[in-house]
Amino acid sequence: MSATATTTTAASASTITLDSSLAGHDEEQIRLMEERCIVTDTDDNYLRDGSKKECHLMANINKGLLHRAFSVFLFDPVSGKLLLQRRAPEKITFPNMWTNTCCSHPLAIKGELEETAQIGVRRAAQRKLDHELGIPAAQVPLDDFQYLTRIHYLAPGDETWGEHEIDYILFITAQVTLKPSMNEVCDVKWVSPEELKALMTELDPEAFTPWFKLIVEKFLFPWWAELLQRRTSKPVSGTAASAAAAAATSAQQGEGVCDAKSLADLQQHVRMVARLTQSPVRPIQALGQRRSRVG
């Protein structure tokens, strides 16, 4: 029989009912489990909303419950390095693991339900970059996010929690200021392709989130190589001062700057389907027609 209790977090006046799956976890992370995610079918069509807790319980995932998510890869436009984060130990799912810049979910709210040109996902990405890493929205304009593809994957974290997502992959290049929330992120690191390969060789494979490992294995390095190769003279996003500094640095180096929007022709209207256990990865499949949903 599950033990139950109630608690009221400092960040919310709402009362949250706890069961054994949440007992002992951080109060702020428990509060976030009440957020409403977007439940979809396997073609990414909206079905309904569901709590973050409901969507991440393996008991529901094993019955096929699937939700929409995104993964942001943020690159410095001058160095071309990728920003990694290490998930805080307070996180309920996949704590203490290294991953891409930001991984989260659009919510079932007006604005983030909108699907045209992935605008809802972009808005969610902008919101979460601020929440997790303290990156102001002005430094990551919505139009600067470049959508590349979606992956559909399933990954157990433990017997209780896991992920089953249709994950939108977004690249962005921007000079940013960082002020990480220690309840979300316990470390950050800028890496080149060579440094990431060395890090993934040096650390235990379990030090990285399963979706990040999948994206690295199947997609990241060819896209990253194209990003570095397609340097342009376009001004970079960020504050006026940081943009000017970046332009001066790149001019001194005799190089252009990286621009995620230069990868628009690589956008894929397909998805990869993977169960990240001992089962082999299934081949890439085309997505069916999707109904438009505007919140």
mmCIF file of N, CA and C in Angstrom, residues 76-80 223-236 250 254-263:
data_model
loop_
_atom_site.group_PDB
_atom_site.id
_atom_site.type_symbol
_atom_site.label_atom_id
_atom_site.label_comp_id
_atom_site.label_asym_id
_atom_site.label_seq_id
_atom_site.Cartn_x
_atom_site.Cartn_y
_atom_site.Cartn_z
ATOM 1 N N ASP A 76 28.030 28.516 -28.955
ATOM 2 C CA ASP A 76 28.623 29.846 -29.001
ATOM 3 C C ASP A 76 28.930 30.173 -30.458
ATOM 4 N N PRO A 77 28.499 31.315 -30.973
ATOM 5 C CA PRO A 77 28.671 31.598 -32.397
ATOM 6 C C PRO A 77 30.111 31.824 -32.828
ATOM 7 N N VAL A 78 30.980 32.225 -31.912
ATOM 8 C CA VAL A 78 32.373 32.489 -32.275
ATOM 9 C C VAL A 78 33.222 31.227 -32.165
ATOM 10 N N SER A 79 33.171 30.560 -31.022
ATOM 11 C CA SER A 79 33.988 29.358 -30.829
ATOM 12 C C SER A 79 33.357 28.119 -31.446
ATOM 13 N N GLY A 80 32.041 28.139 -31.629
ATOM 14 C CA GLY A 80 31.344 26.956 -32.123
ATOM 15 C C GLY A 80 31.160 25.884 -31.076
ATOM 16 N N TRP A 223 25.800 17.299 -38.033
ATOM 17 C CA TRP A 223 25.175 18.624 -37.985
ATOM 18 C C TRP A 223 26.154 19.671 -37.455
ATOM 19 N N TRP A 224 26.882 19.301 -36.429
ATOM 20 C CA TRP A 224 27.847 20.222 -35.814
ATOM 21 C C TRP A 224 28.931 20.589 -36.818
ATOM 22 N N ALA A 225 29.411 19.597 -37.567
ATOM 23 C CA ALA A 225 30.433 19.858 -38.583
ATOM 24 C C ALA A 225 29.918 20.839 -39.636
ATOM 25 N N GLU A 226 28.664 20.677 -40.036
ATOM 26 C CA GLU A 226 28.068 21.608 -40.998
ATOM 27 C C GLU A 226 27.963 23.009 -40.404
ATOM 28 N N LEU A 227 27.583 23.085 -39.135
ATOM 29 C CA LEU A 227 27.469 24.382 -38.473
ATOM 30 C C LEU A 227 28.804 25.119 -38.495
ATOM 31 N N LEU A 228 29.878 24.412 -38.198
ATOM 32 C CA LEU A 228 31.208 25.023 -38.186
ATOM 33 C C LEU A 228 31.671 25.382 -39.593
ATOM 34 N N GLN A 229 31.295 24.561 -40.555
ATOM 35 C CA GLN A 229 31.739 24.786 -41.928
ATOM 36 C C GLN A 229 31.024 25.971 -42.572
ATOM 37 N N ARG A 230 29.788 26.204 -42.153
ATOM 38 C CA ARG A 230 28.971 27.238 -42.785
ATOM 39 C C ARG A 230 29.049 28.567 -42.039
ATOM 40 N N ARG A 231 30.206 28.916 -41.566
ATOM 41 C CA ARG A 231 30.362 30.190 -40.867
ATOM 42 C C ARG A 231 29.989 31.345 -41.789
ATOM 43 N N THR A 232 29.340 32.355 -41.219
ATOM 44 C CA THR A 232 28.882 33.502 -42.001
ATOM 45 C C THR A 232 29.336 34.786 -41.320
ATOM 46 N N SER A 233 29.032 35.899 -41.948
ATOM 47 C CA SER A 233 29.338 37.204 -41.349
ATOM 48 C C SER A 233 28.119 37.802 -40.664
ATOM 49 N N LYS A 234 27.031 37.000 -40.502
ATOM 50 C CA LYS A 234 25.807 37.498 -39.868
ATOM 51 C C LYS A 234 26.074 37.866 -38.411
ATOM 52 N N PRO A 235 25.527 38.993 -37.921
ATOM 53 C CA PRO A 235 25.658 39.329 -36.493
ATOM 54 C C PRO A 235 25.033 38.254 -35.622
ATOM 55 N N VAL A 236 25.567 38.087 -34.433
ATOM 56 C CA VAL A 236 25.077 37.052 -33.533
ATOM 57 C C VAL A 236 24.020 37.612 -32.602
ATOM 58 N N SER A 250 35.691 37.579 -34.080
ATOM 59 C CA SER A 250 35.687 36.800 -35.314
ATOM 60 C C SER A 250 36.449 37.519 -36.418
ATOM 61 N N GLY A 254 39.761 36.300 -38.504
ATOM 62 C CA GLY A 254 39.582 36.102 -39.932
ATOM 63 C C GLY A 254 38.518 35.075 -40.249
ATOM 64 N N GLU A 255 37.568 34.882 -39.359
ATOM 65 C CA GLU A 255 36.523 33.888 -39.551
ATOM 66 C C GLU A 255 35.158 34.542 -39.414
ATOM 67 N N GLY A 256 34.138 33.851 -39.921
ATOM 68 C CA GLY A 256 32.781 34.274 -39.674
ATOM 69 C C GLY A 256 32.302 33.687 -38.366
ATOM 70 N N VAL A 257 31.009 33.813 -38.124
ATOM 71 C CA VAL A 257 30.407 33.244 -36.929
ATOM 72 C C VAL A 257 29.453 32.130 -37.330
ATOM 73 N N CYS A 258 29.226 31.222 -36.407
ATOM 74 C CA CYS A 258 28.297 30.123 -36.642
ATOM 75 C C CYS A 258 26.866 30.637 -36.518
ATOM 76 N N ASP A 259 26.007 30.141 -37.374
ATOM 77 C CA ASP A 259 24.605 30.560 -37.384
ATOM 78 C C ASP A 259 23.732 29.324 -37.559
ATOM 79 N N ALA A 260 22.971 28.981 -36.527
ATOM 80 C CA ALA A 260 22.129 27.781 -36.586
ATOM 81 C C ALA A 260 21.143 27.830 -37.746
ATOM 82 N N LYS A 261 20.714 29.023 -38.143
ATOM 83 C CA LYS A 261 19.748 29.131 -39.235
ATOM 84 C C LYS A 261 20.344 28.698 -40.568
ATOM 85 N N SER A 262 21.660 28.616 -40.645
ATOM 86 C CA SER A 262 22.296 28.143 -41.879
ATOM 87 C C SER A 262 22.019 26.670 -42.131
ATOM 88 N N LEU A 263 21.485 25.966 -41.116
ATOM 89 C CA LEU A 263 21.208 24.535 -41.247
ATOM 90 C C LEU A 263 19.768 24.257 -41.659
#
